[in-house]
Structure formats: structure tokens, C-alpha cells
Amino acid sequence: MSELRNLRVALLGSGSVGSQVARLLLEHSEELSARIGAKLELAGIAVRNLDAKRDVELPQELYTTDAERLILGADIVVEVMGGIEPARTLILTALQQGSDVITANKALLAAHGEELQAAADRVGAQLSYEAAVAGAIPIIRPLLNSLAGDNIKRAMGIVNGSTNYILDSMDRFGQTTEEAMQIASDLGYLEADPTLDVEGYDAAQKAAILARIAFHTELPADAVYREGITKITAEDIATAKQNGQTIKLLAVVERVEREDGSEGVSARVYPALISREHPLAAVHGGKNAIFVEAESAGELMFYGAGAGGVETASAVLGDLVSAARRHVAGGPGVSFKSYANLPVLTIGEILTAYQLRLTVADQPGVLQQIAGVFAENNVSLATVQQSPSKDTADAATLVIGTYRAREAELKATLERIAALDAVLSVDSTLRVAEVSA
Ligand code: HSE
């Protein structure tokens, strides 16, 4: 049998994902060679500190602090160091010399995805990033390849595990927001800067990547409308539960037809009420899922671990095998084209449905007054529930659900409702997740 050719792999980063990628590469070397038709040779692992304590024991001679030197001549570069620099410069250098690049860096892709793809295209290299969105879950490749002959209408995802853990604990165990956040933090689920999770920045980066590939449209992360979960209260969760709903932080990317018939793209992240019967409501703990609606395929759901070292390493290894097979077969890397470049719509242009919880004076005519404001603004009411207020004397709690209306009109209506004398407080305003009829 002829000797298999060696492919040099340079690994940048040895955190929880990087150390597992290295371990799997070494432990499964023979099986990977059989799948690829070439040997993957781990040329080295670039780290900041040679003496740092590692999660996984690996041969010390693999470590180097000289990332620039390590990537020179590498066939494949795997970047799992995170952050914008030096990751961006190292990836651009690797692509310029023709190396294929695999990255799990959602922040970098959301901010510089177009630049990196252009650098890959110039030399016919492959840029892959399955691990950047929803960890172990295959979602990038299904959107880029399996569904390449279809048209995506919408993808609605739980793409941040720590906020799902928090909301799910509140729902299942009756914890307050503070208690659930503290437990998530103690378990190490939150990013070093927890605002990235709880204010929805992490989910917005993933939404930008999803929207870009689903709709062939460049869309920076700061064009994603974003609201986090910090305003969600135990009362919101209890009300949702009473109504057969739960609350999830959703990343929604959608192709939208405007009033004039032209098309645009919307990308948004916010906590939303969703029926407990919807498959996304069954996504518990720190798990992730993306519910995709495509023109021909219909509804699809991708579910699994959205984080974790070895789980995310699985997605990196998948990209690695795929890139290595291309080296064996020859030919340029598969490019991604943002040919459609649809306009990105503002949140005001989107149709949404709301559910409000109000404390109102318990007097004759109040309900009629509130209903009148909705009617004047052409917003149709779907449900109204009234119960005596638990906290305020001579007051009632009203839970009002609207039908879908343009978000800008709904916001204007809510402002007018809040200003009514009979409305003592607006206790919550939550969007209701869009589900197909
Ligand atoms: N902070 C992220 C999460 C990690 O909670 O899902 C994975 O990107």
C-alpha cells in the first residue's frame, strides 16, 4: 500500500475546545486517516503561556508561543483562540498562503466574515466555521450545502445556552432571575463578561452569521436588533406558564416581504413567549436548537449541545476532515457568495404580536378606554384576561395579547396605553414568537 500523504495542521489556542481538538486528533489519528485518505499531522499548538495549567495532558513539545511561525506552510489552520486580534491577522495570513482555515470565532466572523471570505476566495482556500454557531449542532453545513437547493424563509434559534439555562430554571424550578443567574454563573455557564450572554450580544453574533448564510446577504452583528433577558421576571414566567407558554431568548432571522412587494432580511434577538407545544419550548437547560423553515423542505429542527469543549471540538473536527478531503481531491474550496445582498430591515418594519401585562384602576370604562387606543391605532386584540391585582388595592391585572401588527405601530400604541391615567403600571411587554399557521 502506498504511503499516505501528511497534511500539516496548525492549532491556534488550547482552551477547552482547542485541547479537545488536539486530543481527538491524536487519539483518533488512524481512523481519521482512513476517512480522509491522508494523515493529519498536528504540527503544533500556539498558546500564550507555555506553563499554563491545561485541561488535557498533551506532549509538551507541541506547544509554542510563536503562532506566526507555526502557521507557515500549514495545510490547515484551526483557530480556536477567540477574540478579534491576533486571530484576524493570523487567519488572513494563513488564507493568503493558501491554507484552509477552520474557526470557531463567532465574534470575528460576525465582524469580519466578509473580509475573511474574500481572502479565502482570492486563493481558492476553504474557510469553515461550523463550531461558531450553536457548538456541536450541525447548522452551518446544512444551510450551506444540504439546503442549498431550497429557499430559507426563517430560522428561529435558541443559540445561547446560558440564557436558556436561566430561563428554563425559572420556568421549571420557580427560581427568580437573580437566583437562576447566580447558579448559571457558579456552574461556569456564563461568558467572562456575562453581559455578552444576558444582554443578547452572543446570540446577535450568531444571528448575524446565520442570516448571512441563510439569505446570501452581508449583515454585521450591529445590524441585529437585540434585547436581552435581564428584564424578565418570575411573574412573567408564571403568567406565561398559566397561558400554556414559556419564554425563550430567540434569535430570529427571516426573509420578509415588504408592503411594496420588495424583499428584505430581518435579524433580531429578544426574549419571546412561545407555546409550550412548540418544539423549541422543549429545549431545556443549556441546550441549543435552531428551527428552520424552508420553502420546499418545510420545518426542520437541529438540536444539541451549544457549548462545551469536546462537543464543540466535534464540529471543528468535522470541518477539519472536510478540508483535508479537499486537499486530497484537489480543486478550490467551496466559496460562499452574498449575491442577494437584500436590504436589512429595521425592527419597526417587522410584523410582531405582543402580550402586555398592565396594572389598571379597577373602575368602569377602563377596559373600554384601553381597547379604544388599540382600535384607533388599528391594532387588533387577540386575548384579554383580567384578575384582581395581587399587589395593589382597587386595581386589576390585565393581560392583553395582540394580533400581529407592524412593530413601530405597536410601540406607538404601547406608549399611549402607558400614558393613560387608569394605567397604574406597565408590568411587562413581551413579543410572542411567530409560528407558522
Ligand atoms: N456563552 C455561550 C452560550 C457559549 O451560553 O451559549 C457558546 O457560544
XYZ file of C-alpha atoms and ligand atoms in Angstrom:
445
model
C 0.000 0.000 0.000
C 1.394 3.444 -0.884
C 2.316 5.799 1.966
C -0.404 8.261 2.879
C 0.465 11.887 2.403
C 0.810 14.112 5.504
C -1.310 17.227 5.975
C 0.139 19.708 8.466
C -2.403 21.095 10.923
C -1.564 24.203 12.994
C -3.777 24.684 16.041
C -4.155 28.196 17.446
C -5.433 28.062 21.030
C -5.546 25.403 23.713
C -8.587 26.305 25.804
C -11.487 23.956 26.458
C -12.166 23.464 22.713
C -8.566 23.552 21.438
C -7.279 20.976 23.926
C -10.093 18.584 22.942
C -9.406 19.114 19.226
C -5.746 18.193 19.841
C -6.663 15.150 21.928
C -9.136 13.840 19.350
C -6.648 14.433 16.510
C -4.012 12.380 18.317
C -6.283 9.650 19.701
C -8.292 9.090 16.501
C -5.420 9.604 14.113
C -5.717 6.249 12.312
C -9.453 6.380 11.878
C -9.299 9.982 10.639
C -6.583 8.986 8.117
C -8.820 6.207 6.826
C -11.715 8.628 6.384
C -9.583 11.251 4.665
C -7.024 9.288 2.643
C -4.213 11.386 4.181
C -2.625 11.718 7.610
C -3.364 14.715 9.774
C -0.148 15.766 11.453
C -0.619 18.085 14.413
C 2.334 20.412 13.753
C 1.926 22.374 16.988
C -0.379 24.316 19.274
C 0.072 28.066 19.661
C -0.561 29.282 23.206
C 0.060 32.492 25.121
C 1.748 30.858 28.093
C 3.798 27.658 27.803
C 3.492 26.910 31.526
C -0.283 27.374 31.934
C -2.237 24.519 33.515
C -4.050 22.520 30.783
C -7.383 20.648 30.849
C -5.902 17.805 28.805
C -2.404 16.364 29.018
C -0.649 16.565 25.648
C 3.043 16.247 24.655
C 4.757 19.434 25.885
C 6.824 19.733 22.677
C 3.638 20.548 20.734
C 3.248 23.919 22.467
C 4.718 27.115 21.071
C 4.170 30.807 21.645
C 5.172 31.590 18.032
C 1.829 31.415 16.195
C 3.184 33.231 13.084
C 5.898 30.622 12.641
C 3.550 27.693 13.358
C 1.133 28.613 10.580
C 3.891 28.995 7.952
C 3.378 26.255 5.376
C 0.487 24.635 7.278
C -2.094 22.922 5.050
C -4.867 23.618 7.535
C -5.026 26.199 10.330
C -7.542 25.744 13.158
C -8.267 28.926 15.117
C -9.922 28.401 18.492
C -8.192 31.188 20.407
C -11.133 33.639 20.226
C -11.080 37.446 20.199
C -10.562 39.709 17.199
C -6.778 40.169 17.254
C -4.394 38.463 16.741
C -6.914 35.876 15.431
C -7.925 38.018 12.421
C -4.362 38.740 11.271
C -3.282 35.121 11.726
C -6.275 33.840 9.747
C -5.682 36.355 6.941
C -2.005 35.338 6.770
C -2.970 31.660 6.672
C -5.535 32.211 3.912
C -3.121 34.358 1.877
C -0.607 31.495 1.816
C -3.383 29.113 0.676
C -4.036 27.243 3.946
C -7.590 26.181 4.644
C -8.882 27.778 7.836
C -11.314 26.453 10.401
C -12.502 28.857 13.059
C -14.965 28.761 15.944
C -14.697 32.524 16.412
C -18.266 33.919 16.250
C -17.238 37.470 17.219
C -14.610 37.591 14.468
C -16.933 36.121 11.830
C -19.784 38.454 12.782
C -17.487 41.487 12.487
C -15.119 40.456 9.642
C -16.747 37.470 7.898
C -16.836 39.214 4.513
C -13.149 40.142 4.657
C -12.113 36.603 5.638
C -14.271 35.008 2.916
C -12.808 37.376 0.296
C -9.269 36.404 1.378
C -10.178 32.692 1.074
C -11.763 33.211 -2.355
C -8.706 35.034 -3.724
C -6.611 31.872 -3.416
C -9.355 29.221 -3.590
C -8.885 28.226 0.066
C -11.650 26.891 2.267
C -12.966 28.885 5.249
C -15.154 26.775 7.569
C -16.898 27.700 10.815
C -19.413 25.054 11.872
C -18.409 25.466 15.544
C -19.098 29.222 15.581
C -22.875 28.846 15.856
C -24.513 26.502 18.372
C -21.400 24.451 19.244
C -21.810 20.814 18.266
C -25.017 21.275 16.269
C -24.601 20.932 12.507
C -26.331 24.074 11.215
C -23.805 25.910 9.019
C -23.216 22.970 6.687
C -26.955 22.142 6.407
C -27.672 25.756 5.446
C -24.719 25.997 3.044
C -24.953 22.534 1.487
C -27.914 20.328 2.365
C -30.430 23.145 1.848
C -28.501 24.808 -0.999
C -31.290 23.922 -3.432
C -34.055 25.294 -1.243
C -35.051 28.776 -0.084
C -34.881 29.501 3.634
C -37.845 31.520 4.849
C -36.950 31.772 8.514
C -34.645 30.335 11.157
C -35.577 30.756 14.781
C -32.988 29.600 17.269
C -32.095 29.182 20.884
C -28.409 29.820 20.277
C -27.226 30.887 23.730
C -27.091 28.068 26.257
C -26.568 30.073 29.432
C -29.643 32.267 28.950
C -31.651 29.176 28.079
C -30.413 27.590 31.295
C -31.515 30.692 33.261
C -34.988 30.966 31.671
C -35.539 27.210 31.884
C -34.575 27.103 35.596
C -37.014 29.948 36.277
C -39.731 28.077 34.413
C -39.113 24.612 35.832
C -37.926 25.304 39.375
C -39.640 28.614 40.087
C -36.328 30.432 40.624
C -36.069 34.215 40.496
C -33.949 35.835 37.775
C -31.195 36.583 40.330
C -31.137 33.018 41.708
C -31.035 31.429 38.257
C -28.261 33.802 37.093
C -26.195 33.083 40.196
C -26.449 29.316 39.645
C -25.561 29.695 35.950
C -22.554 31.793 36.974
C -21.459 29.281 39.669
C -21.647 26.478 37.100
C -19.359 28.479 34.791
C -22.042 28.731 32.081
C -21.720 32.495 31.600
C -19.062 34.151 29.441
C -16.275 36.020 31.302
C -18.305 39.151 30.549
C -21.853 37.934 31.399
C -23.482 40.838 29.531
C -22.451 39.046 26.306
C -24.933 36.335 27.261
C -27.671 38.063 29.249
C -27.908 41.165 27.045
C -28.052 39.037 23.879
C -24.740 40.083 22.225
C -23.555 36.474 21.858
C -26.882 35.460 20.291
C -26.761 38.527 17.999
C -23.337 37.497 16.657
C -24.692 34.032 15.891
C -27.848 35.534 14.316
C -25.650 37.679 12.030
C -23.757 34.576 10.841
C -26.988 32.624 10.304
C -28.695 35.471 8.428
C -25.671 35.931 6.203
C -25.589 32.323 5.046
C -29.337 31.715 5.015
C -30.067 34.774 2.877
C -26.770 35.356 1.000
C -26.662 38.838 2.435
C -23.923 40.684 4.323
C -25.249 41.574 7.730
C -22.997 42.925 10.517
C -23.775 41.940 14.131
C -24.660 45.549 14.988
C -27.484 45.420 12.411
C -29.160 42.711 14.515
C -31.927 44.150 16.741
C -31.126 42.995 20.280
C -32.828 42.767 23.651
C -31.542 40.574 26.496
C -33.253 38.694 29.315
C -32.468 40.958 32.274
C -35.975 42.442 32.406
C -37.730 39.058 32.551
C -39.280 38.479 35.975
C -40.581 35.417 37.826
C -44.064 36.949 37.321
C -43.573 36.971 33.515
C -42.633 33.297 33.624
C -45.596 32.444 35.877
C -48.037 34.285 33.576
C -46.580 32.506 30.550
C -46.982 29.154 32.279
C -50.627 29.854 33.147
C -51.259 30.559 29.458
C -49.563 27.402 28.165
C -46.447 29.305 27.090
C -42.814 29.657 28.117
C -40.206 32.372 27.491
C -37.114 31.745 25.349
C -34.374 34.076 24.145
C -34.803 33.714 20.389
C -32.527 34.649 17.525
C -34.853 35.126 14.561
C -33.552 35.575 11.016
C -36.176 35.980 8.379
C -36.764 36.869 4.760
C -39.529 39.475 4.826
C -41.793 40.772 2.091
C -42.373 44.497 2.455
C -45.618 46.318 1.689
C -44.337 47.335 -1.771
C -43.604 43.675 -2.605
C -39.801 44.048 -2.372
C -37.877 41.691 -0.085
C -35.607 42.340 2.860
C -33.935 40.485 5.683
C -34.609 40.849 9.379
C -32.327 39.604 12.149
C -33.369 40.082 15.745
C -32.729 38.705 19.220
C -35.249 39.074 22.026
C -36.996 37.083 24.732
C -40.330 35.882 23.379
C -43.361 33.948 24.555
C -43.721 30.643 22.797
C -46.371 27.937 23.068
C -45.297 25.026 25.259
C -46.306 22.788 22.344
C -43.705 24.276 20.005
C -40.572 22.064 19.677
C -38.376 24.978 20.848
C -40.230 25.023 24.189
C -38.857 21.526 24.875
C -35.246 22.743 24.690
C -34.193 22.597 28.342
C -31.122 23.501 30.380
C -28.123 24.793 28.448
C -29.081 23.067 25.187
C -29.447 24.910 21.864
C -31.772 24.347 18.894
C -32.485 26.018 15.582
C -35.899 25.665 13.983
C -35.620 26.247 10.235
C -38.498 26.865 7.842
C -37.653 26.320 4.173
C -39.834 26.693 1.097
C -39.663 23.041 -0.012
C -38.254 21.153 2.995
C -40.790 22.666 5.372
C -39.933 22.674 9.068
C -36.645 21.236 10.329
C -35.141 21.320 13.796
C -31.472 21.000 14.731
C -30.917 20.278 18.431
C -27.974 19.602 20.731
C -25.095 20.973 22.772
C -24.402 24.627 22.018
C -21.197 24.762 24.029
C -18.706 22.525 25.841
C -15.122 21.668 24.916
C -15.463 18.182 23.481
C -18.893 18.836 21.936
C -17.654 21.939 20.088
C -14.472 20.057 19.121
C -16.703 17.592 17.238
C -17.845 20.411 14.930
C -14.230 21.573 14.443
C -13.135 18.030 13.588
C -15.952 17.747 11.034
C -14.652 20.863 9.283
C -11.120 19.554 9.552
C -11.940 16.237 7.875
C -13.873 18.059 5.175
C -10.978 20.471 4.485
C -8.482 17.593 4.482
C -10.579 15.648 1.949
C -10.461 18.684 -0.335
C -6.656 18.647 -0.158
C -6.740 15.009 -1.248
C -9.298 15.542 -4.008
C -7.868 18.900 -5.210
C -9.815 21.873 -6.515
C -10.715 25.146 -4.833
C -12.590 25.440 -1.527
C -16.336 25.909 -1.677
C -16.956 29.625 -1.660
C -19.824 31.462 -0.053
C -21.411 34.234 -2.115
C -23.505 37.001 -0.636
C -25.016 37.599 -4.082
C -28.507 38.585 -2.895
C -27.487 41.425 -0.573
C -31.073 42.129 0.420
C -31.725 45.276 2.458
C -31.637 44.742 6.214
C -34.939 45.883 7.715
C -35.258 47.842 10.944
C -37.255 46.294 13.780
C -40.004 48.905 13.201
C -40.835 47.394 9.802
C -41.383 43.869 11.155
C -44.778 42.355 11.952
C -44.912 41.092 15.545
C -47.530 40.202 18.134
C -47.264 41.423 21.711
C -48.516 40.385 25.092
C -48.732 43.097 27.753
C -49.300 42.859 31.444
C -50.755 46.007 32.980
C -51.920 47.050 36.423
C -55.000 49.231 35.935
C -57.512 51.055 38.130
C -60.419 48.681 38.753
C -63.164 51.077 37.601
C -65.945 51.029 34.995
C -64.864 52.020 31.487
C -61.117 51.345 31.880
C -61.089 48.309 29.640
C -63.073 50.180 27.014
C -60.599 53.087 27.157
C -57.613 50.758 26.653
C -59.340 48.812 23.875
C -60.108 52.171 22.217
C -56.404 53.069 21.972
C -55.671 49.757 20.257
C -58.584 50.288 17.861
C -57.520 53.868 16.997
C -54.056 52.518 16.111
C -55.501 49.717 14.038
C -54.018 47.035 16.307
C -56.371 44.124 16.760
C -56.709 42.481 20.190
C -56.485 38.702 20.318
C -56.988 37.952 24.040
C -57.844 39.874 27.211
C -57.669 38.398 30.715
C -58.481 40.251 33.900
C -57.802 39.269 37.522
C -57.638 41.220 40.796
C -54.145 42.677 41.328
C -52.131 40.710 43.906
C -50.045 43.757 44.869
C -52.246 46.858 44.519
C -55.582 47.612 46.188
C -58.550 48.566 43.953
C -56.555 47.538 40.922
C -56.726 44.773 38.342
C -54.072 42.908 36.368
C -54.802 42.869 32.652
C -53.000 40.501 30.296
C -53.629 41.605 26.718
C -52.495 39.723 23.622
C -52.466 41.429 20.228
C -52.576 40.049 16.719
C -49.545 40.694 14.540
C -49.047 44.317 13.586
C -46.164 46.468 12.445
C -43.747 46.794 15.356
C -43.499 50.611 15.010
C -47.302 50.936 15.308
C -47.387 48.559 18.261
C -44.671 50.541 20.042
C -46.600 53.796 19.471
C -49.761 52.163 20.813
C -47.963 50.899 23.914
C -46.648 54.391 24.649
C -50.186 55.798 24.519
C -51.510 52.988 26.756
C -48.747 53.630 29.313
C -49.707 57.321 29.430
C -53.389 56.682 30.324
C -54.322 57.793 33.885
C -56.124 54.499 34.505
C -52.973 52.508 33.712
C -51.068 52.355 37.007
C -48.096 50.416 35.641
C -46.951 48.505 32.562
C -45.539 45.384 34.175
C -44.272 43.657 31.079
C -44.303 43.861 27.304
C -43.228 40.679 25.585
C -43.274 39.636 21.968
C -44.964 36.386 21.037
C -42.886 34.094 18.826
C -44.024 33.867 15.224
C -45.107 30.353 14.435
C -46.487 29.130 11.143
C -50.243 28.904 10.973
N -21.866 31.732 26.056
C -22.262 30.859 25.010
C -23.571 30.189 25.436
C -21.193 29.838 24.738
O -24.004 30.346 26.578
O -24.167 29.522 24.622
C -21.300 29.191 23.382
O -21.152 30.099 22.329
